[in-house]
CSV table of C-alpha atoms and ligand atoms in Angstrom, one decimal:
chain,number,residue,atom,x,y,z
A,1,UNK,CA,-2.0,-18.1,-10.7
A,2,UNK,CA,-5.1,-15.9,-12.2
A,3,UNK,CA,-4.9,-14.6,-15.9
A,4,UNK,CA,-3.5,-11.4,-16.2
A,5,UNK,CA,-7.0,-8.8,-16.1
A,6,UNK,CA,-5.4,-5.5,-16.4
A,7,UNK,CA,-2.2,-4.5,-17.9
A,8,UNK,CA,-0.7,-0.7,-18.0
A,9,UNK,CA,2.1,-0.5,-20.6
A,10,UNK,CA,4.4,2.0,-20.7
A,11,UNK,CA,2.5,4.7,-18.9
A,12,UNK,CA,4.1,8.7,-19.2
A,13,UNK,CA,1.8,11.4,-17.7
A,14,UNK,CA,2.4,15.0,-17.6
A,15,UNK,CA,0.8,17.9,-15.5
A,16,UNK,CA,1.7,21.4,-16.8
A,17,UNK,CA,5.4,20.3,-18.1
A,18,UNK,CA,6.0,18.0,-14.8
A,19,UNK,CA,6.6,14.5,-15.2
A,20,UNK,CA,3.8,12.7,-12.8
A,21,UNK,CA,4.3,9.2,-14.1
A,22,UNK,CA,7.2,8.1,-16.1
A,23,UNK,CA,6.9,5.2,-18.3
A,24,UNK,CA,4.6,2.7,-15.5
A,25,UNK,CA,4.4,-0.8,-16.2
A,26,UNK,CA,2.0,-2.7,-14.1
A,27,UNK,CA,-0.2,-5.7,-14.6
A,28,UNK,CA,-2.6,-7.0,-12.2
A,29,UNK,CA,-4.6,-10.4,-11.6
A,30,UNK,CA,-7.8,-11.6,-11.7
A,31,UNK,CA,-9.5,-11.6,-8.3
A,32,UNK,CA,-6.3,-9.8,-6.6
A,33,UNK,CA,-6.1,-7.1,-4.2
A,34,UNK,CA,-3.7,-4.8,-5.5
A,35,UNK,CA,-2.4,-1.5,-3.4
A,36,UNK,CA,-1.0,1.2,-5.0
A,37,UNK,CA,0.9,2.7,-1.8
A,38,UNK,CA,3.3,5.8,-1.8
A,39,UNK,CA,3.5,9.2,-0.3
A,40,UNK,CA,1.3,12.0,-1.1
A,41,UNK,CA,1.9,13.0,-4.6
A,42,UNK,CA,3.6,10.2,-5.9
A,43,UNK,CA,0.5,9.7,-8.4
A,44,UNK,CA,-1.3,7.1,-7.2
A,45,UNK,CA,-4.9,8.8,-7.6
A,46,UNK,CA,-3.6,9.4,-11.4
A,47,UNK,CA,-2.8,5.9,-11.8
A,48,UNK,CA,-6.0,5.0,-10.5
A,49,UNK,CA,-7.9,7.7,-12.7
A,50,UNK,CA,-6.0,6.9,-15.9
A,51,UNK,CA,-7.4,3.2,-14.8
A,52,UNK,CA,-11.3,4.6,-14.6
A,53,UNK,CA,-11.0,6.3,-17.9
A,54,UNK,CA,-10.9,10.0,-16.1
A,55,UNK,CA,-7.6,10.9,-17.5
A,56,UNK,CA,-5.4,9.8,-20.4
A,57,UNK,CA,-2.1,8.9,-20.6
A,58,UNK,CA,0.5,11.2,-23.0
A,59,UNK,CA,1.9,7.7,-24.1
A,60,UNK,CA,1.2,3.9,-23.4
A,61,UNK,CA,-2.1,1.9,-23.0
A,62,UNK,CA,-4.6,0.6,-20.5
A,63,UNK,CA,-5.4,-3.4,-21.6
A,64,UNK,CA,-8.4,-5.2,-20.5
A,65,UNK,CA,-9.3,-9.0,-20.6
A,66,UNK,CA,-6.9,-8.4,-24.4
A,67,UNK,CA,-8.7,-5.3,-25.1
A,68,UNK,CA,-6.8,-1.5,-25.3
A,69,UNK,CA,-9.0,0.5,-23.3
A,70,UNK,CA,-6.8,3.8,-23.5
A,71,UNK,CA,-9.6,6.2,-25.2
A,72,UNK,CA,-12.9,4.0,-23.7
A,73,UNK,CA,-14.7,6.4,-21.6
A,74,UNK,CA,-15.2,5.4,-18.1
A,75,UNK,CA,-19.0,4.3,-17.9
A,76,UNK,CA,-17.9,2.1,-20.7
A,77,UNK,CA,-15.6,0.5,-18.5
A,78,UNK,CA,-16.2,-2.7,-16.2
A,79,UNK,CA,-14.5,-0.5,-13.6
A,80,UNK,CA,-16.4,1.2,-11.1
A,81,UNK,CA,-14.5,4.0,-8.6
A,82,UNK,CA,-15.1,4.6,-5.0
A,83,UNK,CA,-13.5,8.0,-4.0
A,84,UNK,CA,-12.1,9.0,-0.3
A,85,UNK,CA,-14.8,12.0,-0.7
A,86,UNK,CA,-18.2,9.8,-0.7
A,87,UNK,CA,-19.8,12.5,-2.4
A,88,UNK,CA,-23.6,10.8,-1.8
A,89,UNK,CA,-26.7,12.7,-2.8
A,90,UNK,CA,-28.0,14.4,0.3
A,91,UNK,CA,-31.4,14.9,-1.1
A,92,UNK,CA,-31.7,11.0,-1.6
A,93,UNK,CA,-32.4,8.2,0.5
A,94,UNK,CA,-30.1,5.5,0.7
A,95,UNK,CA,-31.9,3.1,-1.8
A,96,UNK,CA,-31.8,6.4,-4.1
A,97,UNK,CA,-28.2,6.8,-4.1
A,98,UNK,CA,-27.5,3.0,-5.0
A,99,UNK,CA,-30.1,3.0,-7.6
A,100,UNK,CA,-29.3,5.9,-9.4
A,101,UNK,CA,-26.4,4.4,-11.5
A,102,UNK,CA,-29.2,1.7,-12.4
A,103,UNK,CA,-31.7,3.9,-13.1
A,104,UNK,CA,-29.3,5.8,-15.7
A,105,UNK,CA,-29.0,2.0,-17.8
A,106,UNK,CA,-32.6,1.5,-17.2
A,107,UNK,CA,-32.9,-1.5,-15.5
A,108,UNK,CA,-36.4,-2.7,-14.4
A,109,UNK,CA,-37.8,-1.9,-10.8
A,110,UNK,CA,-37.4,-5.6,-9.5
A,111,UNK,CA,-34.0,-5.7,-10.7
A,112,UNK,CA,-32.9,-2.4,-9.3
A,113,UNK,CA,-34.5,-3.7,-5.6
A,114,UNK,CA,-33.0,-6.9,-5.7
A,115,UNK,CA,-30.2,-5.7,-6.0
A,116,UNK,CA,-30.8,-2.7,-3.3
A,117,UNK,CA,-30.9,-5.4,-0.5
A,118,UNK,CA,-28.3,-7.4,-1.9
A,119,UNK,CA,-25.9,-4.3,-1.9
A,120,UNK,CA,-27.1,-3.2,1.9
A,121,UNK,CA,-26.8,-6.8,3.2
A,122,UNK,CA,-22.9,-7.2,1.8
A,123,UNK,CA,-22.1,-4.4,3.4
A,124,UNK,CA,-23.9,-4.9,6.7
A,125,UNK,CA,-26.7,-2.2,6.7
A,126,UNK,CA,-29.8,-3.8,5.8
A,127,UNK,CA,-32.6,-2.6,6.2
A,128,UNK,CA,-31.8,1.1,5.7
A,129,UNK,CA,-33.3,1.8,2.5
A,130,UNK,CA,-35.2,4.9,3.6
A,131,UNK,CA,-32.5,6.5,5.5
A,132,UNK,CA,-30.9,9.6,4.1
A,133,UNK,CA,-27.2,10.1,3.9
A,134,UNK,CA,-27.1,12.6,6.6
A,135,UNK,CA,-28.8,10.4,9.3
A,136,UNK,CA,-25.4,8.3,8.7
A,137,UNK,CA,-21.8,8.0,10.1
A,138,UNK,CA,-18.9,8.7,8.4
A,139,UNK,CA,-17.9,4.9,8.3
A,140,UNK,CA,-21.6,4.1,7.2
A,141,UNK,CA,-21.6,6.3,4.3
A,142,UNK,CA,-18.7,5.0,3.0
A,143,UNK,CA,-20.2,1.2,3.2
A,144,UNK,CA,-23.4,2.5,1.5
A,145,UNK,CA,-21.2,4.3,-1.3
A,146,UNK,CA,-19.3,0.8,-1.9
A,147,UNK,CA,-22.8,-0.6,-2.3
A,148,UNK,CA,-23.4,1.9,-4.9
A,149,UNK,CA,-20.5,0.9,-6.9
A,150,UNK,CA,-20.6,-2.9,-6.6
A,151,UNK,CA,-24.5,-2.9,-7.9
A,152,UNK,CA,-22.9,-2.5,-11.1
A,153,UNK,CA,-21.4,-5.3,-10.6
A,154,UNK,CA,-17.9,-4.2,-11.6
A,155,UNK,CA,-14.8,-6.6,-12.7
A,156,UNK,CA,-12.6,-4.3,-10.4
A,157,UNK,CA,-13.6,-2.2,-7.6
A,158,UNK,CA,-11.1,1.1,-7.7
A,159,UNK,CA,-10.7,2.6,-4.4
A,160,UNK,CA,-8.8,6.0,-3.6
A,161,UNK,CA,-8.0,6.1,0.0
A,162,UNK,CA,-11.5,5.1,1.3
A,163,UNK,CA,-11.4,5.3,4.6
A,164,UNK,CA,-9.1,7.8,5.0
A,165,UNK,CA,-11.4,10.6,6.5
A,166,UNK,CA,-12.3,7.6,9.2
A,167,UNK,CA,-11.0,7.7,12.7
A,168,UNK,CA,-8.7,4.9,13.6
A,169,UNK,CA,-10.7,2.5,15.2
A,170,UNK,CA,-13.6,2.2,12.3
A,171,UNK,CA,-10.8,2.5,9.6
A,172,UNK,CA,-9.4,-1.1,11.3
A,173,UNK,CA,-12.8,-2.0,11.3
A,174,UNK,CA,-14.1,-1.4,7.7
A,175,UNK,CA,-10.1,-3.3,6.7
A,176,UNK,CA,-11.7,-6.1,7.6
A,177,UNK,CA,-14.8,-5.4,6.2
A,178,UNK,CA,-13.6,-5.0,2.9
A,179,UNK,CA,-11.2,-8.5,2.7
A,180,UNK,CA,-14.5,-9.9,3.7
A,181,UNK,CA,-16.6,-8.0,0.9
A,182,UNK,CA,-13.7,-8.7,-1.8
A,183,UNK,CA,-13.9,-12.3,-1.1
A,184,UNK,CA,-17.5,-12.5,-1.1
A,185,UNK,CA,-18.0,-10.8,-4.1
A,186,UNK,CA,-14.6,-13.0,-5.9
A,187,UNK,CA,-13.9,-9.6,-8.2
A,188,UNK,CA,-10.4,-7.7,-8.3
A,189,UNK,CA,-9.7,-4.5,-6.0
A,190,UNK,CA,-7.2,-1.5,-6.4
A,191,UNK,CA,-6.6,0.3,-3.4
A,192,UNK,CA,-4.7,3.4,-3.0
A,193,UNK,CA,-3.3,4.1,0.2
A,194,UNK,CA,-0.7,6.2,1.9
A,195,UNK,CA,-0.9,4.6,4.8
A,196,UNK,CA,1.6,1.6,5.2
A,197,UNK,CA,0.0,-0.7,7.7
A,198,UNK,CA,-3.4,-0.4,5.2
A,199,UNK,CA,-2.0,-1.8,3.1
A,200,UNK,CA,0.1,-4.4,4.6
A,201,UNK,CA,-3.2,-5.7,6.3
A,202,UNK,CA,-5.2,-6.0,3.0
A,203,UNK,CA,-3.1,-6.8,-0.2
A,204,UNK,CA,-2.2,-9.6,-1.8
A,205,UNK,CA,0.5,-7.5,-3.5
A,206,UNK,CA,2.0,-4.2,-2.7
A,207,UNK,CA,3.1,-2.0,-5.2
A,208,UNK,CA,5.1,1.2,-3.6
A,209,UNK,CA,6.0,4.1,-5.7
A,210,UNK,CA,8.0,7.4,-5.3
A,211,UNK,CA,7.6,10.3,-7.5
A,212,UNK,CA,6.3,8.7,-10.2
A,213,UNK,CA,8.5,5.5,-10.7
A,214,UNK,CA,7.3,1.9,-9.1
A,215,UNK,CA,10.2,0.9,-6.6
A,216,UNK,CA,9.1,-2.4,-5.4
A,217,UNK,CA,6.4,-5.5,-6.3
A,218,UNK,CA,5.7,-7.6,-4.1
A,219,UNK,CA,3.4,-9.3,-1.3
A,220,UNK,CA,3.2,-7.8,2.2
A,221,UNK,CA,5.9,-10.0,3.4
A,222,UNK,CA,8.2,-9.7,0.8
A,223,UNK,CA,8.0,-5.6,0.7
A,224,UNK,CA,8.9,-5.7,4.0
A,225,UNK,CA,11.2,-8.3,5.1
A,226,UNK,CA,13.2,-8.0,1.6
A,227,UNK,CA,12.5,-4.1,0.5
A,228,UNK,CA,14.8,-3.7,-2.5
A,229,UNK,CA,15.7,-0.1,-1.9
A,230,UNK,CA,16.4,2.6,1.0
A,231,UNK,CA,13.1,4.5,0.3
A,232,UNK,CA,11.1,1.3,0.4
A,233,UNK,CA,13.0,0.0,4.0
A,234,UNK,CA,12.2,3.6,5.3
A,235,UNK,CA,8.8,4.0,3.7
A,236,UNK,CA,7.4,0.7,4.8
A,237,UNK,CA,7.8,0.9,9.6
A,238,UNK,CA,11.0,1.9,11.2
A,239,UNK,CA,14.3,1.1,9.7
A,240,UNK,CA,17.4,1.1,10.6
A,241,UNK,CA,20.0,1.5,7.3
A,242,UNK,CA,23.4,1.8,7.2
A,243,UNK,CA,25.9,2.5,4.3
A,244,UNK,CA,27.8,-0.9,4.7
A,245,UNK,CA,30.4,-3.0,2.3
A,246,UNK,CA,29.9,-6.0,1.2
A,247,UNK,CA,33.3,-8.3,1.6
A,248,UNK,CA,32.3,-11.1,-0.3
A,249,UNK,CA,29.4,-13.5,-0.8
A,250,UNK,CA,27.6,-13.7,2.8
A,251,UNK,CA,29.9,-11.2,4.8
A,252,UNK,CA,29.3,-7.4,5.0
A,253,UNK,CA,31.2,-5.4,7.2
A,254,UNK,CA,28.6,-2.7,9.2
A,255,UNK,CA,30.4,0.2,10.6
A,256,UNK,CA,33.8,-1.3,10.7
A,257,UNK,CA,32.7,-4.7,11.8
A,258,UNK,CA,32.2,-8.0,10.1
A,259,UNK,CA,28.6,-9.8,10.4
A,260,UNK,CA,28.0,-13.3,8.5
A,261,UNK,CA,24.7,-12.7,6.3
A,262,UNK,CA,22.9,-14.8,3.7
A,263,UNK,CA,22.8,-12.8,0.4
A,264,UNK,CA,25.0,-13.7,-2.4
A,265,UNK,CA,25.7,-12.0,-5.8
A,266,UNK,CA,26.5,-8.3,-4.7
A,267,UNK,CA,30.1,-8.7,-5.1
A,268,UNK,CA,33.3,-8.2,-3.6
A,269,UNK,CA,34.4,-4.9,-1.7
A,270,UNK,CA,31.2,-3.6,-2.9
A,271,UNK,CA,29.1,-0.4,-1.1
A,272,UNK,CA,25.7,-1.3,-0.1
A,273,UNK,CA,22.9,-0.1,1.9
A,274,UNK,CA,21.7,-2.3,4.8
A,275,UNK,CA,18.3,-2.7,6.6
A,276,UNK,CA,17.9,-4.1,10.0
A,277,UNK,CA,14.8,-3.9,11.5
A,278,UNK,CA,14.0,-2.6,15.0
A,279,UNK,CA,13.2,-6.0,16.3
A,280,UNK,CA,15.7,-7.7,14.5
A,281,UNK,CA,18.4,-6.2,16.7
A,282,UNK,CA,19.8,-8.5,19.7
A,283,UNK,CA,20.6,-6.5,22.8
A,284,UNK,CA,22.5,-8.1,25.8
A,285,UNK,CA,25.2,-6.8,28.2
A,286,UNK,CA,28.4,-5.7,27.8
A,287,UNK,CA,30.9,-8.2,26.5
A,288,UNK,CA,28.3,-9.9,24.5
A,289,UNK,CA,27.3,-9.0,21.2
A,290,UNK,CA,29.5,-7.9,18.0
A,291,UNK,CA,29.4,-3.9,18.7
A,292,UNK,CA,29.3,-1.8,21.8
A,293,UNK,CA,26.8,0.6,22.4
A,294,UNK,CA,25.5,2.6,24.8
A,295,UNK,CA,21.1,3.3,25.0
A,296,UNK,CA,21.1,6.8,24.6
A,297,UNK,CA,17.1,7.2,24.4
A,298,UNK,CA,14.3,4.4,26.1
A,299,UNK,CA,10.5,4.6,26.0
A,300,UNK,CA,7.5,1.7,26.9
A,301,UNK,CA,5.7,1.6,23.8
A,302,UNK,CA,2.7,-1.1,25.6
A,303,UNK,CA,3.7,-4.2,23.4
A,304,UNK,CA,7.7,-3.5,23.4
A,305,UNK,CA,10.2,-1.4,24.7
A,306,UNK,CA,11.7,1.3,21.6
A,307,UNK,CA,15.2,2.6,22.5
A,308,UNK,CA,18.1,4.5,20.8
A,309,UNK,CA,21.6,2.6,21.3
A,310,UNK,CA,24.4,4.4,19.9
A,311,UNK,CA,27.2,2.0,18.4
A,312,UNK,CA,30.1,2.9,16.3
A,313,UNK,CA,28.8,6.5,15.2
A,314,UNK,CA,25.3,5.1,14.6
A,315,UNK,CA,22.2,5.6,16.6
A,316,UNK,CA,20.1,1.8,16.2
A,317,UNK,CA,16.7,1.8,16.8
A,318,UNK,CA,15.6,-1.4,18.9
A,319,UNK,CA,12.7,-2.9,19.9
A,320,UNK,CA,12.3,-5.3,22.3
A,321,UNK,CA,10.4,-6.7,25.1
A,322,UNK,CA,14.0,-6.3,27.1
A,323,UNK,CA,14.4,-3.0,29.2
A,324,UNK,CA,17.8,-1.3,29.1
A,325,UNK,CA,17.4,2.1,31.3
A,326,UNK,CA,19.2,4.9,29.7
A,327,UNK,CA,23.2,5.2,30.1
A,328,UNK,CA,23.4,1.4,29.8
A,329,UNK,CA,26.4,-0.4,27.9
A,330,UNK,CA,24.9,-3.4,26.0
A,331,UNK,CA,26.3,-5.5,22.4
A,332,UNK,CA,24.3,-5.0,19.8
A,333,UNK,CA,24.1,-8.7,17.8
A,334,UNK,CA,22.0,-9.4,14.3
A,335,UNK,CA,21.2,-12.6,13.6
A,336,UNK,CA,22.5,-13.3,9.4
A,337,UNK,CA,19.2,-14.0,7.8
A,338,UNK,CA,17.8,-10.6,9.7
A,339,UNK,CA,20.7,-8.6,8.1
A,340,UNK,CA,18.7,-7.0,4.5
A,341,UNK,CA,21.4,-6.3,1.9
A,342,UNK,CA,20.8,-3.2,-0.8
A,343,UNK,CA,21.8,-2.1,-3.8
A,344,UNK,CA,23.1,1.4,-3.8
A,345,UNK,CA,20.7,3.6,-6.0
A,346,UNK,CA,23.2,4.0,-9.3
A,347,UNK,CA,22.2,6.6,-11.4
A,348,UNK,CA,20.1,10.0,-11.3
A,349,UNK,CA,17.3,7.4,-12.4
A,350,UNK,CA,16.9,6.0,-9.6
A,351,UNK,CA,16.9,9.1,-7.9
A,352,UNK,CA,13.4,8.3,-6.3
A,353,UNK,CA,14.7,5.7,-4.6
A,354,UNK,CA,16.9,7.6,-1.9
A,355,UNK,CA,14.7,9.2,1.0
A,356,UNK,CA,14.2,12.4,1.0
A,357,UNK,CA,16.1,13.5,4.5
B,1,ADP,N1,-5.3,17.5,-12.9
B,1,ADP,C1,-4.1,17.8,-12.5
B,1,ADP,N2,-3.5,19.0,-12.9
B,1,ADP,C2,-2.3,19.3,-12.5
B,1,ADP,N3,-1.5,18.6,-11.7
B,1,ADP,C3,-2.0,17.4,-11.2
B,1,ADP,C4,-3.3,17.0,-11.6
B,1,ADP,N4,-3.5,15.8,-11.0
B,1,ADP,C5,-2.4,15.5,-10.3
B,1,ADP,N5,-1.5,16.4,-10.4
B,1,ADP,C6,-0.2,16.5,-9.8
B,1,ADP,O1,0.4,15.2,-10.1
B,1,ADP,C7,1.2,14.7,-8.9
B,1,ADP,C8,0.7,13.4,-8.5
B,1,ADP,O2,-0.6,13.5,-8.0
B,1,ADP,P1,-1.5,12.3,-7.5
B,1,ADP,O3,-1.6,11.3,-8.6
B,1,ADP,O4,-2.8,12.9,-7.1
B,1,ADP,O5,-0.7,11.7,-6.3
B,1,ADP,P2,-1.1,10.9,-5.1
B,1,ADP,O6,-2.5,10.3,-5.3
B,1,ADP,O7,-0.1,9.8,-5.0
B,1,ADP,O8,-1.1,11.8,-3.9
B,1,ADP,C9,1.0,15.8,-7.9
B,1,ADP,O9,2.2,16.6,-8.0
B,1,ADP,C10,-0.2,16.6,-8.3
B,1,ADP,O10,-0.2,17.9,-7.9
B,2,MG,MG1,-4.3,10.7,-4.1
């Protein structure tokens, strides 16, 4: 495991009276990639900001490598900040724009081109030193304002929904290009993202927020084959989650019927939310299977079929690569390990971790 680089403490924020983060505790690695992922205004960018020394906190600390960093101005910081807007000068050329942050500390002409073509050649656009920004695509701006950040040669690259103004294709694209850039350059990255499958491709570890509260830590896997809590099952693909009891130690009973799992510890006779994934639920004919259900909805998604079964007052969503037209009666079956058990949320605290219907 790497030594602990950054480490927020106790982190309260407010924005005209309104609580935006509420006491945020957060440490992150050397060397890891780290995504901050929620909905819109769950303060993410604010986290990332109070990180880059553009806002402070009301209460709690930013620590460094040991060092409180809370008041340190941002060019102070070993942090530089790549923003969704590129925001590149338009009256400079290319080498320009990447130089201008070297300029500002007065670093000698040699130094400043070296590090020019090493900054174009990690992000695969060599040779375009004389270009200007304009002459550019979208996706090739945003490599060239990486390059601009990482000439500083930053501890941690912050990055605020980067390729969110690129179409789908280049945004898959430029994923890859920036695993391959983060371990090239061996420093630590925090990515903010709304965009679930972003940052499920990239991270070493997840952290998902709601409304200002962290709900889950954890690597891609873990966030989504053990999410913790309703919002995080629902925020992270398609869920299916059912109030449910739990009987005892590895038995729940799911809409009246009893299904063997493999959690312990929740209790006897005790409500609890369950999540079954879409794929995780067993179709076969009539007879078979531990509920009855009929597919009330069916459509070919390319890779699977998706389709609506509705069992004991509950409509399942189901993928599979087996077709069940419309009208069908089929047994729905769950295999134990695939069966997710929840705590309920328990107090008004933990408000932000139902889903908003
Ligand atoms: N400078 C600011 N002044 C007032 N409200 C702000 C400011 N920055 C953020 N907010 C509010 O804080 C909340 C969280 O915002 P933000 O951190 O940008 O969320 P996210 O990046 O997750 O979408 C939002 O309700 C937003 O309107
Ligand atoms: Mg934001």
């Amino acid at each position: 495991m790497n030594k602990i680089l950054i480490d927020l403490q106790h982190i309260t924020k407010s924005f005209d009276g309104q609580m935006v983060l509420d006491d945020l505790n957060l440490y992150i690695r050397e060397n890891e990639f780290l995504t901050l992922l929620g909905p819109s205004g769950c303060g993410k960018t604010t986290t990332l900001r109070i990180l880059g020394g553009f806002e402070t906190p009301d209460k709690g600390c930013v620590i460094f490598d040991g060092q409180d960093i809370t008041k340190m101005p941002p060019n102070k910081r070993q942090l530089n900040t790549v923003f969704q807007k590129y925001a590149l000068f338009s009256h400079m050329s290319i080498a320009e724009n990447i130089a201008f942050g070297l300029k500002i500390k007065n670093k000698s002409k040699s130094y400043i081109n070296d590090k020019i073509k090493y900054a174009l050649k990690l992000v695969n656009l060599e040779g375009y030193e004389n270009r200007t920004p304009d002459s550019l695509s979208g996706g090739q701006q945003q490599r060239i304002a990486i390059a601009r950040a990482i000439v500083n040669e930053p501890k941690v690259l912050l990055l605020d929904e980067p390729l969110g103004a690129l179409d789908l294709k280049l945004r898959q694209d430029m994923q890859y290009e920036l695993i391959r850039l983060k371990n090239e350059l061996g420093i630590t990255f925090i990515y903010v993202t709304h965009d679930q499958e972003e940052a499920l491709t990239m991270s070493d570890t997840i952290v998902v927020m709601n409304q200002g509260y962290i709900q889950q830590i954890g690597s891609p896997e873990r966030i989504y084959n053990e999410p913790e809590n309703a919002f995080v099952a629902d925020f992270i693909g398609d869920s299916n989650i059912i109030s449910a009891t739990m009987i005892e130690d590895k038995l729940v009973e799911i809409l009246g019927v009893r299904f063997p799992c493999v959690d312990t510890g929740f209790g006897t006779n005790k409500p609890v939310d369950v999540v079954i994934r879409p794929e995780d639920v067993v179709l076969s004919s009539v007879g078979n299977g531990k509920i009855k259900g009929t597919v009330t909805h069916l459509i070919f998604k390319g890779v699977h079929y998706e389709m609506e079964v509705t069992a004991n007052g509950y409509e399942w969503l189901v993928h599979s690569t087996g077709m069940f037209p419309v009208g069908t009666e089929v047994g729905i079956d769950v295999d134990p390990y695939n069966i997710q058990i929840m705590n309920k949320p328990a107090s008004e605290d933990e408000e932000a971790a139902k889903i908003d219907e």
